[in-house]
mmCIF file of C-alpha atoms and ligand atoms in Angstrom:
data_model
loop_
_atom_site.group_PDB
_atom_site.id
_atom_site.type_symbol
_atom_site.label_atom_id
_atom_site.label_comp_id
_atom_site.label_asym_id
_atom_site.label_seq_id
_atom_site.Cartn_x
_atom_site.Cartn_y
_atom_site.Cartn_z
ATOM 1 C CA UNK A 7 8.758 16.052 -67.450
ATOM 2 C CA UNK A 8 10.208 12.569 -68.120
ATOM 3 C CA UNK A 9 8.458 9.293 -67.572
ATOM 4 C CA UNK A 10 10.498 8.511 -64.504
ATOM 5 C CA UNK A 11 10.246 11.785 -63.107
ATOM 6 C CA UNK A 12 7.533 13.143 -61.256
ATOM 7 C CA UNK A 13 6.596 17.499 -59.889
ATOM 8 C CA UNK A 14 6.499 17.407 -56.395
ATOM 9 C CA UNK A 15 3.527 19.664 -54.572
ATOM 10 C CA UNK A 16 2.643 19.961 -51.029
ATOM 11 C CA UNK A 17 -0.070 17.746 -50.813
ATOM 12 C CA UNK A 18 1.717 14.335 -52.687
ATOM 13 C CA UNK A 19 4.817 15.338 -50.229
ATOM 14 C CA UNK A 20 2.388 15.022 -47.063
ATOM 15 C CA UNK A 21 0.505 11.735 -48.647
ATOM 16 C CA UNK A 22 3.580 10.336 -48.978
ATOM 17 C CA UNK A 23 4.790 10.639 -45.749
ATOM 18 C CA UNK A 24 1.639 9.338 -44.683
ATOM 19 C CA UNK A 25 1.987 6.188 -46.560
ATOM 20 C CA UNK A 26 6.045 5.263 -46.205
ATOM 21 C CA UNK A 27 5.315 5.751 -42.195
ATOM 22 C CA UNK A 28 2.134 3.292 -42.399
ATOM 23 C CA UNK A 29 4.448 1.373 -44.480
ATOM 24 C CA UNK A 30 7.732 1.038 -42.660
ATOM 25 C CA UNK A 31 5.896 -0.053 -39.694
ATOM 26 C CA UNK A 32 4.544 -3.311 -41.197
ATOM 27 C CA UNK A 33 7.658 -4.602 -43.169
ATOM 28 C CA UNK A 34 7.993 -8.188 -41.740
ATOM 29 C CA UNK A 35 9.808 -10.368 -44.197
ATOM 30 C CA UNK A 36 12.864 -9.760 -46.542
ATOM 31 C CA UNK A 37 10.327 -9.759 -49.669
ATOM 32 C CA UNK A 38 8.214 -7.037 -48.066
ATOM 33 C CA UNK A 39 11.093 -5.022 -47.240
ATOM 34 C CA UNK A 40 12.414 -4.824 -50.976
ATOM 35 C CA UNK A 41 9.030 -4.169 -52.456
ATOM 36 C CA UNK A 42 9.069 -1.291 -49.816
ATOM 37 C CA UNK A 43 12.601 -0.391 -51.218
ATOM 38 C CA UNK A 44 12.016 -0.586 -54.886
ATOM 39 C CA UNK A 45 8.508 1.122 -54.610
ATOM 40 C CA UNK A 46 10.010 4.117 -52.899
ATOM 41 C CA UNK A 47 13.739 4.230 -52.716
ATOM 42 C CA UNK A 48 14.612 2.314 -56.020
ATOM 43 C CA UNK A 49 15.845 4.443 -59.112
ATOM 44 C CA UNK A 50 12.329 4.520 -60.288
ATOM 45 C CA UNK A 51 10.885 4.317 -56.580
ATOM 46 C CA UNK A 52 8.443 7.478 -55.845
ATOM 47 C CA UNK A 53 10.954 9.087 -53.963
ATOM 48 C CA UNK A 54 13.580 8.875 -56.608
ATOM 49 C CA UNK A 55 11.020 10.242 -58.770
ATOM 50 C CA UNK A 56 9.827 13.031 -56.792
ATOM 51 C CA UNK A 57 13.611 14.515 -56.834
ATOM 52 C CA UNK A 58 13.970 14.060 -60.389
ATOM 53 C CA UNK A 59 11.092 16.329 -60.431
ATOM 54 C CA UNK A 60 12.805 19.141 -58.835
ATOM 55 C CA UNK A 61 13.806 20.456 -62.090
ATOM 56 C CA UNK A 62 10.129 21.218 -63.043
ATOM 57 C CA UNK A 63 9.536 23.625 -60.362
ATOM 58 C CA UNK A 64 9.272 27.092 -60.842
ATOM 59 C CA UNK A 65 12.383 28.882 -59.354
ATOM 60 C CA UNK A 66 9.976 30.220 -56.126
ATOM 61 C CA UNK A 67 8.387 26.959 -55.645
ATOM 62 C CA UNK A 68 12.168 25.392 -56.105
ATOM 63 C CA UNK A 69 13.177 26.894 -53.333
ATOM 64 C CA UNK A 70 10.320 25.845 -51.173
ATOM 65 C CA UNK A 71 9.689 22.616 -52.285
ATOM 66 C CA UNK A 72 12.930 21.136 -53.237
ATOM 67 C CA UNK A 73 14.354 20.791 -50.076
ATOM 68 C CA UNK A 74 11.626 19.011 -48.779
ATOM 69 C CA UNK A 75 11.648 16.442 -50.982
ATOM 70 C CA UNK A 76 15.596 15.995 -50.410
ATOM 71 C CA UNK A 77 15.033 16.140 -47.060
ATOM 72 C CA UNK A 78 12.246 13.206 -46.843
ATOM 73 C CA UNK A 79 13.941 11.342 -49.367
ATOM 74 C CA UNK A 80 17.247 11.211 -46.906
ATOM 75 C CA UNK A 81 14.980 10.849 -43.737
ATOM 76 C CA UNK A 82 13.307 7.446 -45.471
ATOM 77 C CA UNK A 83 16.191 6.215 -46.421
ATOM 78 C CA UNK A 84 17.647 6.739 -42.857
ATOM 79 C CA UNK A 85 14.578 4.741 -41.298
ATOM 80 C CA UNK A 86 14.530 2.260 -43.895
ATOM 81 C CA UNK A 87 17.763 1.507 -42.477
ATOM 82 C CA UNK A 88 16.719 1.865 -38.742
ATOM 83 C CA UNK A 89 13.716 -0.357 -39.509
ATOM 84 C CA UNK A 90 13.677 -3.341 -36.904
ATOM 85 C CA UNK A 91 13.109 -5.759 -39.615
ATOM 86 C CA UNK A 92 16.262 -4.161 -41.519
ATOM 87 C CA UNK A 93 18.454 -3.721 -38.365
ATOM 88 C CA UNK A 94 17.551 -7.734 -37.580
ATOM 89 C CA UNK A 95 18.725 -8.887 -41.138
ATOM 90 C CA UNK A 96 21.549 -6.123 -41.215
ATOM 91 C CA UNK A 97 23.650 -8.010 -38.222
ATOM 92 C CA UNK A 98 22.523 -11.485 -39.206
ATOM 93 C CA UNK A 99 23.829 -11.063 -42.661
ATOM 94 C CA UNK A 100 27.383 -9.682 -40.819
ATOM 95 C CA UNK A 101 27.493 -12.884 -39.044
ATOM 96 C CA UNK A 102 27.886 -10.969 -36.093
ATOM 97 C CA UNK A 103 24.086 -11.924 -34.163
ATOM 98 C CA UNK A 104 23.930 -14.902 -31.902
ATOM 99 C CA UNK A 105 21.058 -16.015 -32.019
ATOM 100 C CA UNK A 106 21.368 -18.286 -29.188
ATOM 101 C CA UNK A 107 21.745 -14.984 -26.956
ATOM 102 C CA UNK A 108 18.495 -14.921 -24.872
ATOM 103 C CA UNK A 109 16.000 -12.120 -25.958
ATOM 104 C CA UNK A 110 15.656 -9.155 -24.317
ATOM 105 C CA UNK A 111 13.456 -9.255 -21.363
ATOM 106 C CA UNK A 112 9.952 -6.630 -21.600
ATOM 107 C CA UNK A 113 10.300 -4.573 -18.238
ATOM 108 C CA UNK A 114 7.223 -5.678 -17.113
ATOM 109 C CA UNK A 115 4.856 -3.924 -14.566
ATOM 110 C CA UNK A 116 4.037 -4.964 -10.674
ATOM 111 C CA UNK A 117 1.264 -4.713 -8.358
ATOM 112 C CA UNK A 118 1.581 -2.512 -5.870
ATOM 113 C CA UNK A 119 2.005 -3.921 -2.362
ATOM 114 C CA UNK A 120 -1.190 -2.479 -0.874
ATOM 115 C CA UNK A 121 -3.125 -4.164 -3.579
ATOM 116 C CA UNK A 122 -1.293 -7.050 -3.277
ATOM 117 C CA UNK A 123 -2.249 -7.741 0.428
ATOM 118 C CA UNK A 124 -5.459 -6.333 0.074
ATOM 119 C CA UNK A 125 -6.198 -9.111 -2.882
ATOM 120 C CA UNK A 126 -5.151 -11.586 -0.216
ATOM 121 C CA UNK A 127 -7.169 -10.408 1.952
ATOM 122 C CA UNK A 128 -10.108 -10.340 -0.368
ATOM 123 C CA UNK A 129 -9.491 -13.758 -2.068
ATOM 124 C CA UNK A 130 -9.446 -15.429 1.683
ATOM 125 C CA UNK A 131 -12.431 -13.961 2.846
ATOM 126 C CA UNK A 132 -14.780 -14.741 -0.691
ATOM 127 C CA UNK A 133 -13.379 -18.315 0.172
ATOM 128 C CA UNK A 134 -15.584 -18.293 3.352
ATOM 129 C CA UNK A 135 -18.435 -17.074 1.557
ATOM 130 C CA UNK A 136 -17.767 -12.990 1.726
ATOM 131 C CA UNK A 137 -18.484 -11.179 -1.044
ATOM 132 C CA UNK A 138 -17.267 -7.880 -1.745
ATOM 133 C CA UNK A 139 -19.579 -4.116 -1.952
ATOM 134 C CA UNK A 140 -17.853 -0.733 -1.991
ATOM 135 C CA UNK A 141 -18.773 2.654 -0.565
ATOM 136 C CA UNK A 142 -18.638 5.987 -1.524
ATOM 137 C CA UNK A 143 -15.161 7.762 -0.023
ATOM 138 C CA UNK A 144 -17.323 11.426 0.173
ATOM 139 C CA UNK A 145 -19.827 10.298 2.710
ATOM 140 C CA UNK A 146 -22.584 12.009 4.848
ATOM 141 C CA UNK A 147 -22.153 12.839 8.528
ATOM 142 C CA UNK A 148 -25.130 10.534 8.710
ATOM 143 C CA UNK A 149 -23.491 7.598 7.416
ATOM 144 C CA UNK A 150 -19.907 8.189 8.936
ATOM 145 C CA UNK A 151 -21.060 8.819 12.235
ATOM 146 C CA UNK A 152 -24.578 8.986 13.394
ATOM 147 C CA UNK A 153 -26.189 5.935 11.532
ATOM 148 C CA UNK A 154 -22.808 4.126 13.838
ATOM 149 C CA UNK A 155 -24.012 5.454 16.946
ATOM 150 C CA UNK A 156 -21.463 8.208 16.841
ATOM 151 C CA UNK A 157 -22.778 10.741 19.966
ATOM 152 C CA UNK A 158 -23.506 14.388 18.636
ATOM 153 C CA UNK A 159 -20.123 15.582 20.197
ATOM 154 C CA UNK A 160 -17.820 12.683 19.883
ATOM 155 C CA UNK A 161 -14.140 13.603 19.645
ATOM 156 C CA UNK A 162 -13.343 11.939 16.171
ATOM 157 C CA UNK A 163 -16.765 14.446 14.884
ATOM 158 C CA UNK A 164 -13.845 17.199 15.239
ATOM 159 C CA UNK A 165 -12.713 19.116 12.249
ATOM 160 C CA UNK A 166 -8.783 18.055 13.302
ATOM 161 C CA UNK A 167 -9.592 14.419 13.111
ATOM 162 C CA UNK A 168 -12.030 14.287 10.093
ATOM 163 C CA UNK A 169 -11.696 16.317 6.675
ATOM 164 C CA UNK A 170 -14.916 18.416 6.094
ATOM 165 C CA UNK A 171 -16.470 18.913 2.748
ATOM 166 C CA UNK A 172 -19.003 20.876 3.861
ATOM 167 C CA UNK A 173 -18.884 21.256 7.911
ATOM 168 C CA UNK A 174 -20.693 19.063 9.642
ATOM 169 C CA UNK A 175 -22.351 17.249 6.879
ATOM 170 C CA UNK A 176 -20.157 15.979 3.914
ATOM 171 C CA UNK A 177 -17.044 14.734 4.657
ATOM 172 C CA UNK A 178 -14.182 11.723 3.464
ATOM 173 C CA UNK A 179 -14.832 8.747 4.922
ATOM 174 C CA UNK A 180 -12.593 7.962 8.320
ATOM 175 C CA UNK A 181 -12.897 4.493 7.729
ATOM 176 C CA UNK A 182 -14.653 1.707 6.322
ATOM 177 C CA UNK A 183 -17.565 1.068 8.488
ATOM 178 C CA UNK A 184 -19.790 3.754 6.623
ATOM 179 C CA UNK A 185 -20.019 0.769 4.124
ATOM 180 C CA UNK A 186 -21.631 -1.156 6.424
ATOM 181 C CA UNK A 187 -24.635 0.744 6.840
ATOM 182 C CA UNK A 188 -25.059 1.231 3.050
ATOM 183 C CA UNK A 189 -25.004 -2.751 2.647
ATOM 184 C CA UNK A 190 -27.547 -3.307 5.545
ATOM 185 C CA UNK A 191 -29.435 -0.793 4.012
ATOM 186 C CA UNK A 192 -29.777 -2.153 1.073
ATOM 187 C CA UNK A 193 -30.014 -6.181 1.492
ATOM 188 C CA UNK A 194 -31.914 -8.130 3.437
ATOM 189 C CA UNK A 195 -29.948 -10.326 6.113
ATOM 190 C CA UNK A 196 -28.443 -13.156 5.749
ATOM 191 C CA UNK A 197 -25.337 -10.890 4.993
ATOM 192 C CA UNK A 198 -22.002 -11.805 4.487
ATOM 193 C CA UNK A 199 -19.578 -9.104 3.027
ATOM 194 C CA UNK A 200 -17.029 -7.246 2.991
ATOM 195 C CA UNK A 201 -15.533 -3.399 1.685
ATOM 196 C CA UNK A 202 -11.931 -2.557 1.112
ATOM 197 C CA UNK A 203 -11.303 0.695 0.029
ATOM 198 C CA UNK A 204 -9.553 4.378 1.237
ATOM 199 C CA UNK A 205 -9.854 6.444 4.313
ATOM 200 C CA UNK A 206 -9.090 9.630 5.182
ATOM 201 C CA UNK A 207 -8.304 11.481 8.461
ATOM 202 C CA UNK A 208 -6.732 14.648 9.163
ATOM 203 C CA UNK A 209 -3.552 13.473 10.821
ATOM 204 C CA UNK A 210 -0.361 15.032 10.919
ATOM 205 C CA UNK A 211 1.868 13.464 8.359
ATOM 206 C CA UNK A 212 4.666 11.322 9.866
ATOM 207 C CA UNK A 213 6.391 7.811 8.905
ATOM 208 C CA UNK A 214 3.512 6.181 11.211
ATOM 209 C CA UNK A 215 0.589 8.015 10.455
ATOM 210 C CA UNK A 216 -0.601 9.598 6.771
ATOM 211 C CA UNK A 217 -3.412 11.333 5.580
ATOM 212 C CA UNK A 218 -4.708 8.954 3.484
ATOM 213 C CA UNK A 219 -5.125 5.203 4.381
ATOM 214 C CA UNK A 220 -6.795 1.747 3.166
ATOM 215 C CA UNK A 221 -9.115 -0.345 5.404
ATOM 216 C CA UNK A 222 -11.366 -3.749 4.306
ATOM 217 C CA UNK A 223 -14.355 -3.787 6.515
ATOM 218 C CA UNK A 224 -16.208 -6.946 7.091
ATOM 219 C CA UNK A 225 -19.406 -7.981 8.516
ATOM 220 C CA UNK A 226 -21.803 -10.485 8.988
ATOM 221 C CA UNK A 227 -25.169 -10.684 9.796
ATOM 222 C CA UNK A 228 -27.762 -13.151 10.192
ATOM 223 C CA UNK A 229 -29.989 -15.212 12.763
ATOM 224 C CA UNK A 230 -27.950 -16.266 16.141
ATOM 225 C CA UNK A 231 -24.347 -15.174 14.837
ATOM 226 C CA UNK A 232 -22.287 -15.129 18.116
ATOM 227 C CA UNK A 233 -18.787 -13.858 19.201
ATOM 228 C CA UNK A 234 -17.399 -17.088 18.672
ATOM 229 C CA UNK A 235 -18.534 -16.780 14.700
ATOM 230 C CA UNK A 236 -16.024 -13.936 15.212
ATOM 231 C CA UNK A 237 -13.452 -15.384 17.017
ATOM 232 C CA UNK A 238 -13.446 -18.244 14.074
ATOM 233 C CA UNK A 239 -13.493 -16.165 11.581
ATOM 234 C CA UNK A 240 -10.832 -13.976 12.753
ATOM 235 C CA UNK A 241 -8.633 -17.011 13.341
ATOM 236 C CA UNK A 242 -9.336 -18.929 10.263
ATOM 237 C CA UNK A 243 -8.105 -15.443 8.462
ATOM 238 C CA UNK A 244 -5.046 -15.148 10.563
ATOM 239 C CA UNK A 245 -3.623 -18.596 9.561
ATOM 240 C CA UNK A 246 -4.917 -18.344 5.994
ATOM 241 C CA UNK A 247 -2.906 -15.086 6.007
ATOM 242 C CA UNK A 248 0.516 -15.462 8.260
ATOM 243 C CA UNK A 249 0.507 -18.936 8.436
ATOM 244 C CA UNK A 250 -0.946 -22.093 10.158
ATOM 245 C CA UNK A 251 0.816 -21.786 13.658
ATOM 246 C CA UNK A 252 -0.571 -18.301 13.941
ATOM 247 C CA UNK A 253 -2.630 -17.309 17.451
ATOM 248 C CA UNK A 254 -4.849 -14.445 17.793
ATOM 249 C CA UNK A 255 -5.262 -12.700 21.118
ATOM 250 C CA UNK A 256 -8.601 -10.628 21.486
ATOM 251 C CA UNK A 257 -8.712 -7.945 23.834
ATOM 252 C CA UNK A 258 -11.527 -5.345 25.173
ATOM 253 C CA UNK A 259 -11.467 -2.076 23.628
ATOM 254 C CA UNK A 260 -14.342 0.419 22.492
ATOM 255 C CA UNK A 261 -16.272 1.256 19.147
ATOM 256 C CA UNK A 262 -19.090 2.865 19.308
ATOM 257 C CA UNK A 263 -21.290 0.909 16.805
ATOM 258 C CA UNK A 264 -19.890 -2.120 18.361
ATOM 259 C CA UNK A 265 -20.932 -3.947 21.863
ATOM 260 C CA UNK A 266 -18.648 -5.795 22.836
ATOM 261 C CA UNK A 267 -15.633 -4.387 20.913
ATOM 262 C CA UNK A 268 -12.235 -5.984 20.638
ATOM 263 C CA UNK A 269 -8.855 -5.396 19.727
ATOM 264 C CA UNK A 270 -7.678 -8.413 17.724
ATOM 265 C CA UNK A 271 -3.896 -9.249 18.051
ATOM 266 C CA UNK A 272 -1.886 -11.783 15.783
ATOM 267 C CA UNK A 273 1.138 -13.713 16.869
ATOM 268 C CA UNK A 274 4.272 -11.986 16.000
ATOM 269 C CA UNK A 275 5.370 -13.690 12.728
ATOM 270 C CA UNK A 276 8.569 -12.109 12.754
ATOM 271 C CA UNK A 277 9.710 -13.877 15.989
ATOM 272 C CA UNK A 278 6.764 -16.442 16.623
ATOM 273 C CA UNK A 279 5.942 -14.860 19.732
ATOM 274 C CA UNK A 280 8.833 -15.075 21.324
ATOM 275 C CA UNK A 281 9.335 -10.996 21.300
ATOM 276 C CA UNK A 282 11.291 -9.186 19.173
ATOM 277 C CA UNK A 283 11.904 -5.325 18.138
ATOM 278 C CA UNK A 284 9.035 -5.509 15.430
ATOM 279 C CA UNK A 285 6.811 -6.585 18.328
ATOM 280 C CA UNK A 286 8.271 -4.681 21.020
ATOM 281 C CA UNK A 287 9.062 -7.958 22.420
ATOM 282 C CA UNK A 288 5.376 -8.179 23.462
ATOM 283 C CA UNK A 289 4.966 -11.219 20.805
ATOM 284 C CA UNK A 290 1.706 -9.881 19.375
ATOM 285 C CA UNK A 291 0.814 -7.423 16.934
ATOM 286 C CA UNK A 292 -2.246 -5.516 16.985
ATOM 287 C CA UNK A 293 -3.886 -6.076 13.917
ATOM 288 C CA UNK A 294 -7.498 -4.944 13.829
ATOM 289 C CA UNK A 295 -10.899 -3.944 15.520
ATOM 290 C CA UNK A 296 -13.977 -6.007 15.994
ATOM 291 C CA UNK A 297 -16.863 -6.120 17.791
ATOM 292 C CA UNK A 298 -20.756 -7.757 17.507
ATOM 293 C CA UNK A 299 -22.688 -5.261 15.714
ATOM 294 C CA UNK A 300 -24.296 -2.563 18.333
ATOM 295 C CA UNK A 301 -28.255 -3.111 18.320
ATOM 296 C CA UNK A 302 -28.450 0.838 17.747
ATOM 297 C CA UNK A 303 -27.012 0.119 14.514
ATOM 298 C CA UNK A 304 -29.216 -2.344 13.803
ATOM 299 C CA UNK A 305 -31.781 -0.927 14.344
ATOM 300 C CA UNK A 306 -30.928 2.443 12.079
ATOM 301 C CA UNK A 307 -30.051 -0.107 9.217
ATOM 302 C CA UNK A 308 -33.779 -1.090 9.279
ATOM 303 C CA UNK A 309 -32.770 -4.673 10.668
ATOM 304 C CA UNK A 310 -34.827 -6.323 13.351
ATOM 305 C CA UNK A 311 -32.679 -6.378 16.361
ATOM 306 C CA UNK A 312 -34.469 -9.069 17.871
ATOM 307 C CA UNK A 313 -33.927 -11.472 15.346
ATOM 308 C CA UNK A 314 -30.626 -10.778 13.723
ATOM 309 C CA UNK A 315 -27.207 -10.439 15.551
ATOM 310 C CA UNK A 316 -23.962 -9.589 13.773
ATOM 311 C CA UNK A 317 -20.205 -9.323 14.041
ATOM 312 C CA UNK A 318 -18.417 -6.618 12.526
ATOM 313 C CA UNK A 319 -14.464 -6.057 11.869
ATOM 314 C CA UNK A 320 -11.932 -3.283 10.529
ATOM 315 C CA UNK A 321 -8.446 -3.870 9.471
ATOM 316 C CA UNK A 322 -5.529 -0.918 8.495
ATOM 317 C CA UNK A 323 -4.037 -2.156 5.187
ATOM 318 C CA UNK A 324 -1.107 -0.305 5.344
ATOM 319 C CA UNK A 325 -0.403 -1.337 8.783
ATOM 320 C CA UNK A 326 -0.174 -4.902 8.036
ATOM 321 C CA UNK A 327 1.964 -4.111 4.857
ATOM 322 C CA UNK A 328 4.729 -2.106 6.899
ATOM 323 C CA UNK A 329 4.527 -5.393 9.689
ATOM 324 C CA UNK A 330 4.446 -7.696 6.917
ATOM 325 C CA UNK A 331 7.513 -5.904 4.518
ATOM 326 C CA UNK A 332 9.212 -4.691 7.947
ATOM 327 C CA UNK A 333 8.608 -0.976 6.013
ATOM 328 C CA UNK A 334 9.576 1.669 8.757
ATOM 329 C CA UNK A 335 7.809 4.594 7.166
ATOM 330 C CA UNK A 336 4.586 4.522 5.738
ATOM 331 C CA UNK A 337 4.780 7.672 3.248
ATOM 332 C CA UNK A 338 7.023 5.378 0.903
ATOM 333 C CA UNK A 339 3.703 3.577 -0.234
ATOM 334 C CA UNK A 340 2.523 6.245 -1.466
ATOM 335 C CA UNK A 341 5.329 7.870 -3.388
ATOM 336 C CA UNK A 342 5.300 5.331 -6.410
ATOM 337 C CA UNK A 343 8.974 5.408 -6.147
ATOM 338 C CA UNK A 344 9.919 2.612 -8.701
ATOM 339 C CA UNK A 345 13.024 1.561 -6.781
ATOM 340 C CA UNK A 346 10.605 0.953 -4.297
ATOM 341 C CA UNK A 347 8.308 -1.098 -5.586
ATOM 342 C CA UNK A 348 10.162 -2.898 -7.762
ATOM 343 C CA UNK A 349 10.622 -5.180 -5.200
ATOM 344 C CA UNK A 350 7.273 -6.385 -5.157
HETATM 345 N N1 LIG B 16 -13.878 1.394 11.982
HETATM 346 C C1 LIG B 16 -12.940 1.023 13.003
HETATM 347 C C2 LIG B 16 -11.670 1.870 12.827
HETATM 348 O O1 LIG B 16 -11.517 2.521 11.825
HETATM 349 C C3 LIG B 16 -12.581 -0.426 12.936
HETATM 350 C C4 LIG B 16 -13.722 -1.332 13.229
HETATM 351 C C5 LIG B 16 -14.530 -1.803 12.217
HETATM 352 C C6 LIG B 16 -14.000 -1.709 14.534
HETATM 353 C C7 LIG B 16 -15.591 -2.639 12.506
HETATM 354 C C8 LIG B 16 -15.047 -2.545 14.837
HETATM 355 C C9 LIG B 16 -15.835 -3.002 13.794
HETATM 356 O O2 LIG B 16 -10.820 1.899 13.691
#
């Protein structure tokens, strides 16, 4: 063995590798990359070395070990040369970078359009004073259905509208309003809230309908809160959200945990009411459900029905993000199909 030789074994072969990887990666300035040269790749560099000590072997471990080392040596050298901080000084030394070319853009991610709309809605509502609780998306029959007034054999109770966990009493939430009760529950009125977050139902799959939906709830309770607390709300969102020109148009309908219940309708943004094939040249686009909180569910929340009215409201997510985007089939926002969402 000479002084600038040096017997290769297994383990200094692995520690080295260890070492010129860590090492590679942190090269940042010409002086860094030549000590990394001459301390591995340089006549006397540990690399250079190592092969030199080929020679030493034993004939057996020759034939194991030398071609490592020949073959790590040639794989350094070939990522010393690949190194970024090489490459960079490699084509500025040729002359040939121009460096007044603009950099190279970083793909960066989006957020998904369903989040998007449902951070609108969130940030419009905390600006009137809302704050935000979630619910569980496995619920109780209890809280689904019968704490909402739900009657024992009420359609949407039916194992082809609502996924089952366990029949009859675990299941995935069919909307929002499940959060409601948990929140009255659990604070004491005056309560201002309200709970995005997914729904399921057991719907055929079609561009209109899917499986697997978002809704933000929203409710309000306290003393004397009337339908036109609604009505102000719901119209202070409206123009907050499609713009300051925007009418709502509030018509009967039924929930069960609701008395009255509406049907909220926004102007048609597409055509300003004037009708158009988005609309069904109706001008108005249904939107959401609403409704003053039904004393029944007041009164199962613990809350003194006497004393505290409420209003209570349920929007489809997706529903205003295929209005909004003019989206004509709803699976598509759930496929995570980057050409998609890309433009978002
Ligand atoms: N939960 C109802 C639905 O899913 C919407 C709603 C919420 C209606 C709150 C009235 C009050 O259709």
């Amino acid at each position: 063995m000479t002084a600038d030789s040096m017997v290769p074994t297994a383990e200094l072969l692995a520690q080295t590798e260890k070492e010129v990887a860590s090492g590679l990666q942190s090269i940042s300035s010409d002086a860094e990359a030549e000590v990394f040269r001459i301390k591995y790749l340089g006549k006397k560099g540990l690399l250079s070395s190592l092969v030199r000590g080929v020679k030493d072997l034993s004939p057996e471990e020759k034939r194991n070990l030398g071609a490592k080392v020949n073959a790590l040596f040639q794989s350094v050298e070939g990522r010393f040369k690949a190194a970024p901080w090489t490459q960079r000084r490699a084509s500025a030394d040729a002359g040939s970078f121009d460096w007044t070319l603009p950099g190279f853009p970083f793909p960066r991610g989006g957020i998904h359009p369903l989040t998007q709309i449902r951070n609108r809605i969130r940030d419009i509502f905390t600006g009137m004073g809302f704050d935000i609780a979630y619910g569980p998306e496995v619920e109780t029959d209890y809280y689904n259905f019968g704490a909402l007034n739900f009657q024992p054999n009420h359609p949407a109770r039916d194992m082809q509208d609502t996924f089952y966990v366990k029949a009859d009493e675990v299941l995935l939430r069919t909307h929002t309003s499940p959060a409601q009760v948990r929140v009255m529950l659990n604070r004491k009125p005056p309560l201002r809230c309200i709970m995005p977050g997914r729904v399921y139902r057991n719907e055929e799959v079609s561009s209109r309908s899917y499986c697997l939906f978002h809704q933000v709830e929203g409710l309000y309770v306290d003393q004397r809160v009337t339908f036109a607390d609604l009505k102000g709300t719901l119209l202070a969102f409206a123009k907050q959200f499609f713009g300051e020109q925007t009418k709502i148009k509030i018509r009967p309908s039924f929930f069960p945990f609701t008395e009255p219940s509406v049907e909220v309708d926004v102007w048609c943004f597409l055509c300003g009411g004037k009708g158009c094939s988005l609309c069904k040249q109706s001008g108005w686009l249904e939107i959401l459900g609403a409704g003053m909180v039904h004393p029944n569910v007041l009164a199962n929340c613990g809350i003194d029905n006497e004393k505290y009215t409420g209003f209570a409201f349920g929007m489809g997510i997706e529903r205003i993000a295929l209005l909004k985007y003019g989206i004509d089939d709803i699976r598509i926002l759930f496929e995570n199909d980057v050409r998609f969402l890309r433009q978002f």
